[in-house]
Amino acid sequence: MPQTSEDDLPEQLRIRREKRAAIISRGFDPYPVSVPRSKSLKAVRAENDGLEIDIATGKIESVTGRVIFKRDTGKLCFANLREGEGTELQAMFSLDKVGVESLERWKSEIDLGDLVSVTGEIITSKRGELSILANTWQLAAKSLRPLPVEHKPMSEETRVRARYVDLIVRPEARSMARLRPAVMRSLRDSFAARDFIEVETPMLQVMHGGATARPFITESNAYDMELFLRIAPELFLKRCVVGGIERVFEINRNFRNEGADSSHSPEFAMIESYEAYGDWNSIAALTKSLVQEAAMAVFGTHVVTHHDGRTLDLGGEWREASLYELISEGVGEEVTPQTSYEELKLHATKLGMKVDPKWITGKLAEEIFEHVTEGQLNAPIFVKGYPVDTSPLVRAHRETPGIVEKWDLYVEGFELATGYSELIDPVVQRERLVEQAQLGAKGDLEAMQIDEDFLRAMEFAMPPTGGMGMGVDRLLMALTGLGIRETILFPLVKPEE
RNA sequence: GCGUUGUUAGCUCAGCUGGUAGAGCAGGUGACUCUUAAUCACCGGGUCGGGGGUUCGAGUCCCUCACAACGCACCA
């Protein structure tokens, strides 16, 4: 949008600035400190529901709203006012109520997008529309920019870059902005009902850990040192568990310096939760409750309807299947954790996959899994038992060799959450972190660093624990069927210039 | 990071093999006391993303930069 000198503005912006100046020169204030408002539009609608046609209620109210539709006919003018969450009310301005001067000012000074206060009687029009018939009106704030066309959707980019306009114009934007906090509240209620304690752990970290990802690097002037924006809260939440906060969770932002696409944002909200004396099964049950209770809280049902009309049933028991069973199904032959790299590679080639020589055996198995289940895992499913060599921080499966007690929850074809029986042996933990650090020394930018303080905490003994992580943005995607940028009010976008 | 496609009025878009820019809504002026995507008449509005090149002539062809969407890679 152009930000040039006053006299070089596009016509529509120039005219609105001129109107603002004209209002001032006539002795009115385009930005008054307060305006009359006795009730919200929502309250007026609620209290006057179901009136017959052409009724005068005798009730005088003052309402405010943004002018989103304006019909200036000769001596009786109509406007639709809209308030924050989308409630609308028609305002009527008749010559015999407001007088010539005020009616002419309404026609010439007020544009679409202006905020106004209208005082008058609540009536229904001859067409039955609930309206406020103005006795007086006042500008609450002049909009210097025109609103986009209501009936043609703004382009995706304009919506993201000007979310404030999107919120004014598009019902889905308004409902998403309110859906997200409702889901947050539900999640916190679900945790509270189970005696989980919410904590806030550092976002600025001296070392990054708890996940394999590239961090954002920043710098502290006061300490004259490099700091990392956290990629996960895991290592601090585990410190909490060591300290006896047996049921703990955090809902907050993580930052990963990686690619961004329709399901990845550089900053994303995540839930992490740990349950002492629980395991991957108890934490899976918790995860299912969190999702189902959120669906119930915001939609009143476990069968959620997406914006395009498709439905998704999140209710009941969810399917569980082992990773290697699903792979076996997919390739039509039995594949186990013991299946050799060469055999896996044969399967992969047969499936037409290109095999990256850097992949280790477990990674290859996971890649085959993703290939054969692509676009299939729509209904919620816990995929259980991942290869040991790709999950360095997870406890080995208690019965089956070669796999760990880790599940991934898939919904709508994407990974919504992951859960583990946590590794609690500090000696093994140290060995795994040392391996990671060696990878880091070799140039793997995603490898974890050795967090000595975390290891010291573990050496004080962490109880057997189940842990999970779930993307909040992704939960909203599962509930609504929208892309991640739609679930975030202000996703990162590069400046236009 | 690589590849493909796109960027034209405030908004949403059209613009053919290169010939000097169009629509709808929005805006301005006027008419209308029951409109509701109001209607009718008239009128204005553009450095066609930035820069460079080819050409008598570029919104259109070529190069380059910026931004975006989609695909691939990485990841939740």
XYZ file of C-alpha atoms (C1' of nucleotides) in Angstrom:
573
model
C 0.000 0.000 0.000
C 1.423 3.332 -0.978
C 2.617 5.615 1.788
C 3.520 8.669 -0.219
C 3.019 12.354 0.449
C -0.471 13.661 1.143
C -1.142 15.155 -2.283
C 0.121 12.083 -4.112
C -2.366 9.646 -2.576
C -4.681 7.421 -4.592
C -8.010 9.090 -5.156
C -9.999 7.133 -2.582
C -7.528 7.722 0.227
C -7.244 11.401 -0.660
C -11.012 11.908 -0.594
C -11.348 10.359 2.841
C -8.606 12.572 4.225
C -10.409 15.549 2.754
C -13.636 14.427 4.425
C -11.832 14.173 7.733
C -10.559 17.711 7.317
C -14.030 18.925 6.308
C -15.564 17.366 9.431
C -13.059 19.207 11.607
C -13.636 22.499 9.815
C -17.373 22.118 10.435
C -16.639 21.908 14.139
C -17.084 18.141 14.624
C -14.527 15.654 15.890
C -13.781 12.694 13.590
C -12.106 10.924 16.530
C -14.072 11.791 19.680
C -12.924 10.541 23.072
C -16.211 8.748 23.632
C -19.576 8.190 21.979
C -22.942 7.023 23.341
C -23.346 3.239 23.604
C -26.040 1.748 25.810
C -26.021 -1.786 24.392
C -24.068 -4.005 22.047
C -25.674 -4.908 18.729
C -25.754 -8.470 19.968
C -27.751 -7.502 23.053
C -30.184 -5.439 20.981
C -30.733 -8.391 18.670
C -31.160 -10.815 21.557
C -33.665 -8.616 23.383
C -35.774 -7.880 20.318
C -35.878 -11.279 18.720
C -38.875 -12.334 16.661
C -40.714 -9.012 16.310
C -43.446 -8.627 13.708
C -43.082 -6.360 10.677
C -43.306 -2.574 11.173
C -43.156 -2.501 14.974
C -42.075 0.466 17.078
C -40.839 -0.860 20.425
C -40.601 2.503 22.171
C -37.134 1.478 23.414
C -34.401 4.055 22.907
C -30.848 2.736 22.681
C -27.419 3.925 21.637
C -25.442 1.457 19.547
C -22.084 1.502 17.796
C -20.747 -0.344 14.826
C -18.796 -0.228 11.615
C -20.712 0.886 8.541
C -20.457 -2.066 6.170
C -23.312 -1.289 3.827
C -24.890 2.021 2.967
C -27.904 2.940 0.860
C -28.479 6.656 0.631
C -31.941 7.079 -0.791
C -33.627 10.490 -0.818
C -35.168 11.161 2.573
C -34.753 7.759 4.231
C -31.271 6.268 4.374
C -30.209 2.797 5.406
C -26.929 1.457 6.705
C -25.826 -1.842 8.139
C -23.659 -1.684 11.235
C -21.414 -4.546 12.229
C -19.642 -5.090 15.527
C -16.575 -7.154 16.427
C -17.772 -10.738 16.352
C -20.010 -10.142 13.363
C -23.445 -9.186 14.681
C -25.139 -6.700 12.376
C -27.974 -4.258 12.841
C -29.639 -1.976 10.340
C -29.699 1.727 11.106
C -32.274 4.013 9.488
C -31.981 7.786 9.083
C -35.182 9.579 8.178
C -35.527 13.242 7.338
C -38.334 13.821 9.859
C -36.295 12.331 12.748
C -32.788 13.710 12.245
C -33.455 16.843 10.187
C -32.022 18.056 6.883
C -28.647 19.150 8.099
C -27.872 15.890 9.927
C -29.154 13.743 7.065
C -27.001 15.596 4.540
C -23.988 15.209 6.789
C -24.684 11.480 7.058
C -24.746 11.180 3.284
C -21.642 13.191 2.591
C -19.372 12.515 5.576
C -19.901 8.839 6.245
C -18.215 6.111 4.182
C -18.128 2.363 4.286
C -15.748 1.362 7.050
C -16.443 4.301 9.370
C -17.308 3.579 13.001
C -20.450 5.351 14.157
C -22.719 5.691 17.169
C -26.463 5.841 16.534
C -29.089 6.758 19.114
C -32.749 6.062 18.436
C -35.715 3.763 18.748
C -35.507 0.023 18.137
C -38.042 -0.806 15.437
C -38.688 -3.236 12.653
C -38.863 -1.891 9.114
C -41.707 -2.414 6.695
C -39.694 -5.323 5.372
C -39.369 -6.742 8.879
C -35.696 -5.938 9.399
C -34.758 -5.174 13.004
C -33.399 -1.634 12.949
C -32.499 1.365 14.994
C -34.311 4.479 13.776
C -31.902 7.305 14.456
C -32.795 10.364 16.458
C -29.153 11.404 16.456
C -25.911 9.920 15.234
C -22.242 10.651 15.694
C -19.026 9.604 14.023
C -16.969 7.436 16.404
C -13.907 7.095 14.167
C -13.350 7.945 10.519
C -11.804 5.252 8.328
C -9.238 6.699 5.955
C -9.102 3.572 3.828
C -11.855 1.920 1.828
C -13.006 -1.563 2.785
C -12.500 -4.340 0.245
C -15.499 -5.726 -1.619
C -17.641 -7.821 0.733
C -18.777 -10.273 -1.855
C -15.486 -11.114 -3.541
C -13.136 -12.885 -1.150
C -9.799 -11.158 -0.631
C -6.813 -13.036 -1.948
C -5.094 -15.291 0.540
C -2.098 -12.989 0.632
C -4.091 -9.828 1.314
C -5.960 -11.622 4.105
C -2.716 -12.615 5.808
C -1.036 -9.246 5.317
C -4.045 -7.257 6.515
C -5.698 -9.550 9.040
C -7.472 -6.601 10.649
C -9.354 -6.091 7.400
C -9.911 -9.824 7.036
C -11.484 -9.850 10.518
C -13.827 -7.022 9.567
C -14.874 -8.587 6.298
C -14.757 -12.366 6.542
C -16.887 -14.430 8.953
C -14.463 -17.379 8.878
C -11.629 -15.126 10.028
C -13.740 -13.877 12.916
C -14.748 -17.350 13.999
C -11.196 -18.705 13.751
C -9.880 -15.849 15.879
C -12.382 -16.886 18.548
C -12.131 -20.636 18.004
C -8.463 -20.725 18.828
C -8.763 -19.267 22.349
C -11.795 -21.490 22.956
C -9.664 -24.525 22.143
C -6.882 -23.204 24.381
C -9.332 -22.832 27.231
C -10.648 -26.349 26.671
C -7.132 -27.788 26.703
C -6.315 -26.036 29.963
C -9.627 -27.178 31.471
C -8.904 -30.764 30.432
C -5.479 -30.630 32.057
C -6.829 -28.958 35.185
C -9.536 -31.619 35.550
C -6.757 -34.212 35.713
C -4.582 -32.285 38.191
C -1.948 -31.304 35.659
C 0.001 -28.149 36.523
C 0.832 -25.574 33.863
C 4.358 -24.187 33.890
C 6.251 -21.704 31.762
C 9.802 -22.663 30.894
C 12.455 -20.613 29.122
C 12.022 -19.565 25.520
C 15.493 -18.035 25.459
C 17.866 -20.893 26.076
C 21.590 -21.167 26.540
C 21.517 -24.478 24.724
C 18.839 -25.868 22.496
C 17.574 -29.386 22.937
C 14.588 -31.643 23.278
C 14.117 -32.076 19.548
C 16.146 -32.324 16.405
C 15.705 -29.056 14.577
C 17.676 -25.987 13.571
C 17.199 -23.184 16.089
C 17.003 -19.431 15.633
C 20.055 -17.793 17.130
C 19.955 -14.486 18.963
C 22.211 -12.544 21.231
C 22.087 -11.143 24.746
C 23.728 -7.749 25.191
C 23.667 -7.971 28.985
C 25.374 -11.360 29.145
C 27.332 -10.860 25.925
C 26.467 -14.323 24.722
C 24.679 -16.271 22.050
C 21.200 -17.501 22.954
C 18.803 -19.834 21.202
C 15.083 -19.514 20.785
C 13.799 -22.798 22.046
C 12.891 -25.609 19.686
C 11.113 -27.549 22.463
C 10.409 -27.201 26.207
C 11.071 -30.901 26.805
C 14.263 -30.761 28.816
C 12.848 -28.200 31.240
C 9.564 -30.046 31.693
C 11.529 -33.162 32.566
C 13.426 -31.135 35.168
C 9.988 -30.309 36.591
C 9.095 -33.996 36.775
C 12.380 -34.740 38.559
C 11.432 -32.023 41.032
C 8.125 -33.700 41.792
C 5.734 -31.798 39.542
C 4.394 -35.167 38.564
C 1.753 -34.019 36.114
C 2.973 -31.059 34.157
C 2.201 -29.330 30.882
C 3.116 -26.241 28.930
C 1.288 -24.599 26.062
C 3.515 -22.110 24.330
C 5.495 -21.177 21.275
C 8.452 -23.023 19.796
C 10.682 -21.716 17.045
C 12.286 -23.767 14.312
C 14.505 -22.318 11.653
C 13.220 -24.527 8.875
C 11.024 -24.472 5.826
C 7.553 -22.982 5.941
C 4.600 -24.396 4.037
C 0.873 -25.026 4.425
C 1.448 -27.091 7.579
C 4.672 -25.592 8.962
C 5.234 -22.175 10.483
C 8.624 -20.973 11.838
C 6.916 -20.215 15.142
C 4.234 -22.602 16.248
C 2.308 -23.288 19.413
C 2.803 -26.641 21.030
C 1.530 -28.551 24.000
C 3.949 -30.721 25.847
C 2.884 -32.795 28.794
C 4.525 -35.317 31.087
C 2.884 -37.736 33.453
C 4.992 -39.383 36.130
C 4.216 -43.066 36.616
C 2.444 -43.015 33.291
C 3.692 -44.430 30.010
C 3.018 -44.189 26.278
C -0.421 -45.759 26.758
C -1.620 -43.476 29.548
C -0.359 -40.440 27.680
C -2.133 -41.624 24.507
C -5.395 -41.789 26.461
C -4.773 -38.256 27.731
C -4.094 -37.014 24.211
C -7.325 -38.531 22.937
C -9.257 -36.840 25.755
C -7.686 -33.470 25.007
C -8.715 -33.675 21.347
C -12.199 -35.008 21.999
C -12.933 -32.538 24.775
C -11.733 -29.669 22.589
C -14.060 -30.790 19.774
C -16.933 -31.057 22.246
C -16.143 -27.653 23.764
C -16.101 -25.737 20.498
C -18.567 -27.693 18.353
C -20.632 -29.611 20.886
C -19.900 -32.866 19.091
C -17.039 -35.234 18.301
C -18.016 -35.201 14.633
C -16.484 -31.985 13.390
C -17.571 -30.325 10.168
C -14.850 -28.713 8.115
C -15.256 -25.443 6.260
C -15.697 -27.304 2.978
C -18.516 -29.418 4.431
C -16.540 -32.624 4.971
C -16.975 -34.239 8.350
C -14.366 -35.906 10.509
C -15.305 -38.228 13.348
C -12.954 -37.743 16.300
C -15.178 -39.677 18.691
C -15.026 -43.137 20.245
C -11.962 -45.335 20.422
C -9.204 -44.602 17.940
C -7.527 -47.184 15.805
C -4.099 -48.358 16.924
C -1.681 -50.108 14.603
C 1.978 -50.889 14.754
C 4.233 -49.110 12.325
C 5.629 -52.379 11.002
C 2.156 -53.873 10.479
C 1.211 -50.879 8.369
C 4.430 -51.160 6.395
C 3.823 -54.890 5.868
C 0.296 -54.181 4.635
C 1.643 -51.529 2.304
C 4.360 -53.591 0.672
C 2.359 -56.863 0.769
C 5.076 -58.768 2.581
C 6.080 -59.054 6.192
C 8.411 -56.318 7.354
C 9.737 -56.279 10.932
C 12.231 -54.219 12.908
C 14.722 -56.932 12.021
C 14.195 -56.637 8.265
C 17.554 -55.786 6.747
C 18.467 -52.549 5.050
C 18.914 -54.371 1.734
C 15.419 -55.899 1.901
C 13.873 -52.549 2.788
C 15.712 -50.920 -0.075
C 14.325 -53.572 -2.430
C 10.773 -52.776 -1.249
C 11.395 -49.072 -1.639
C 12.701 -49.415 -5.177
C 9.733 -51.625 -6.068
C 7.451 -48.833 -4.821
C 9.217 -46.391 -7.087
C 10.746 -44.387 -4.225
C 14.068 -42.668 -4.542
C 16.262 -43.769 -1.660
C 18.560 -41.230 -0.060
C 21.860 -43.002 0.710
C 22.103 -41.010 3.951
C 19.061 -42.836 5.371
C 19.771 -45.367 8.066
C 17.664 -48.528 8.306
C 15.019 -47.104 10.613
C 14.715 -43.925 8.584
C 14.198 -46.005 5.446
C 11.429 -47.965 7.205
C 9.721 -44.707 8.217
C 10.020 -43.368 4.688
C 8.377 -46.514 3.298
C 5.632 -46.107 5.896
C 4.976 -42.539 4.822
C 4.997 -43.545 1.179
C 2.512 -46.414 1.511
C 0.112 -44.610 3.853
C 0.227 -41.283 2.002
C -3.205 -39.666 2.078
C -4.772 -42.636 3.884
C -4.550 -41.917 7.604
C -7.534 -39.575 7.815
C -9.454 -40.976 10.767
C -7.417 -40.651 13.965
C -4.910 -43.456 14.349
C -2.097 -44.106 16.800
C 0.838 -45.543 14.885
C 2.916 -47.387 17.464
C 6.436 -48.730 17.788
C 9.139 -46.773 15.947
C 12.638 -47.978 15.043
C 15.129 -47.551 17.839
C 17.809 -45.914 15.708
C 15.677 -42.870 14.804
C 14.399 -42.154 18.317
C 17.380 -41.470 20.559
C 15.426 -40.144 23.531
C 12.844 -42.904 23.869
C 12.818 -46.009 26.014
C 13.115 -49.382 24.254
C 9.899 -51.370 23.851
C 9.362 -53.573 26.891
C 8.754 -56.733 24.781
C 9.554 -56.230 21.111
C 13.236 -55.802 20.304
C 14.324 -53.154 17.802
C 11.580 -50.662 18.476
C 10.854 -48.002 21.054
C 7.697 -47.101 22.953
C 6.776 -44.192 20.737
C 3.553 -43.435 18.909
C 2.560 -40.848 16.380
C -1.032 -39.723 16.177
C -2.147 -39.151 12.598
C -5.290 -37.227 11.709
C -6.232 -35.985 8.245
C -3.023 -37.471 6.922
C -0.718 -35.340 9.041
C 1.072 -35.956 12.321
C -0.930 -34.288 15.065
C 0.892 -35.506 18.161
C 3.620 -37.818 19.340
C 4.053 -39.664 22.618
C 6.661 -41.757 24.407
C 7.549 -43.821 27.345
C 10.397 -41.535 28.312
C 13.962 -42.674 28.622
C 14.904 -42.151 32.284
C 18.225 -43.938 32.689
C 20.684 -41.029 33.011
C 23.637 -43.105 31.866
C 21.925 -44.169 28.640
C 20.600 -40.622 28.237
C 24.153 -39.262 28.401
C 25.379 -41.795 25.843
C 22.631 -40.772 23.426
C 23.337 -37.071 23.860
C 27.050 -37.627 23.334
C 26.190 -39.376 20.065
C 24.080 -36.389 19.104
C 26.869 -33.984 19.961
C 29.243 -35.983 17.772
C 26.796 -35.596 14.906
C 26.763 -31.889 15.680
C 30.540 -31.742 15.577
C 30.347 -33.345 12.143
C 28.164 -30.502 10.966
C 24.635 -31.770 11.602
C 22.924 -28.451 12.401
C 19.919 -30.186 13.881
C 21.786 -32.338 16.366
C 21.213 -31.763 20.069
C 23.828 -30.271 22.329
C 24.901 -31.848 25.610
C 22.939 -30.135 28.337
C 24.951 -30.964 31.437
C 22.430 -29.429 33.780
C 19.671 -31.540 32.276
C 21.779 -34.673 32.714
C 22.524 -33.709 36.308
C 18.773 -33.373 36.886
C 18.214 -36.818 35.393
C 20.879 -38.211 37.700
C 18.699 -37.231 40.658
C 16.226 -39.805 39.223
C 13.178 -39.051 37.133
C 10.237 -41.366 37.760
C 8.985 -43.620 34.965
C 7.105 -41.145 32.791
C 4.904 -40.863 29.756
C 5.300 -37.735 27.639
C 3.530 -36.209 24.674
C 3.704 -33.237 22.354
C 0.917 -31.892 20.173
C 0.867 -28.991 17.751
C -1.867 -26.542 18.704
C -2.014 -25.099 15.200
C -2.376 -28.603 13.857
C -5.124 -29.396 16.330
C -6.996 -26.407 14.916
C -6.297 -27.674 11.417
C -7.775 -31.055 12.370
C -10.834 -29.392 13.879
C -11.466 -27.003 10.975
C -9.751 -28.476 7.921
C -7.963 -25.148 7.305
C -4.298 -24.553 6.503
C -1.878 -23.539 9.229
C -1.744 -19.903 8.072
C -5.489 -19.653 8.562
C -5.196 -20.855 12.158
C -2.584 -18.214 13.031
C -3.759 -14.617 13.230
C -0.483 -13.113 12.110
C 1.688 -15.696 10.364
C 5.155 -14.597 9.367
C 5.216 -12.890 5.973
C 8.072 -11.071 4.365
C 7.629 -7.328 3.925
C 6.304 -6.396 0.536
C 9.245 -4.138 -0.289
C 17.594 -24.139 -0.743
C 15.749 -26.040 -6.006
C 11.722 -26.059 -9.709
C 6.914 -24.186 -11.757
C 3.330 -20.327 -12.004
C 1.882 -15.578 -10.753
C 2.178 -9.827 -9.449
C -2.677 -4.886 -13.999
C -7.496 0.817 -10.343
C -9.039 0.912 -3.104
C -10.835 -4.735 -3.626
C -11.626 -9.009 -7.060
C -10.253 -9.928 -11.904
C -10.083 -9.654 -17.802
C -6.545 -8.032 -21.417
C -5.633 -13.119 -28.142
C 0.045 -14.032 -32.593
C 3.609 -7.126 -29.557
C 0.035 -1.636 -31.838
C -0.437 2.786 -26.492
C -5.652 -0.092 -20.590
C -10.937 -2.744 -19.493
C -15.127 -4.780 -16.174
C -17.785 -5.471 -11.466
C -17.860 -3.616 -6.714
C -15.869 0.746 -4.306
C -15.374 6.464 -5.210
C -17.430 11.715 -6.946
C -22.030 14.677 -8.626
C -27.335 14.495 -9.083
C -32.473 11.873 -8.423
C -35.413 8.768 -4.979
C -39.079 8.103 2.777
C -38.606 0.859 3.286
C -33.569 -0.220 1.133
C -30.807 -4.742 2.225
C -24.739 -7.169 -3.264
C -30.746 -1.008 -3.821
C -31.812 1.358 -8.616
C -31.079 5.236 -12.563
C -27.956 9.153 -15.069
C -23.304 11.441 -15.656
C -18.032 11.627 -14.141
C -13.167 10.679 -12.200
C -9.488 6.992 -10.915
C -3.506 3.155 -13.477
C 4.794 4.691 -13.330
C 0.419 -2.750 -15.745
C 5.653 -5.284 -8.734
C 11.126 -2.668 -9.321
C 15.271 -2.305 -12.772
C 17.497 -3.440 -17.492
C 17.195 -5.326 -22.676
C 15.058 -6.612 -27.792
C 11.796 -3.639 -31.073
C 9.618 1.786 -35.079
C 6.483 0.289 -30.853
C 6.325 -3.907 -24.689
C 1.009 -5.102 -19.715
C 2.321 -8.832 -23.623
C 8.951 -11.231 -25.689
C 14.083 -11.804 -23.029
C 17.307 -10.983 -18.526
C 17.497 -9.644 -13.440
C 15.703 -8.407 -8.504
C 11.608 -8.383 -4.866
C 7.261 -10.686 -3.063
C 3.664 -14.701 -3.282
C 1.295 -19.515 -4.292
C 2.128 -24.572 -5.493
C 5.536 -28.832 -5.899
C 10.312 -31.080 -4.058
C 13.885 -31.227 0.170
C 13.744 -30.723 5.858
C 10.393 -30.851 9.796
C 5.704 -30.772 14.037
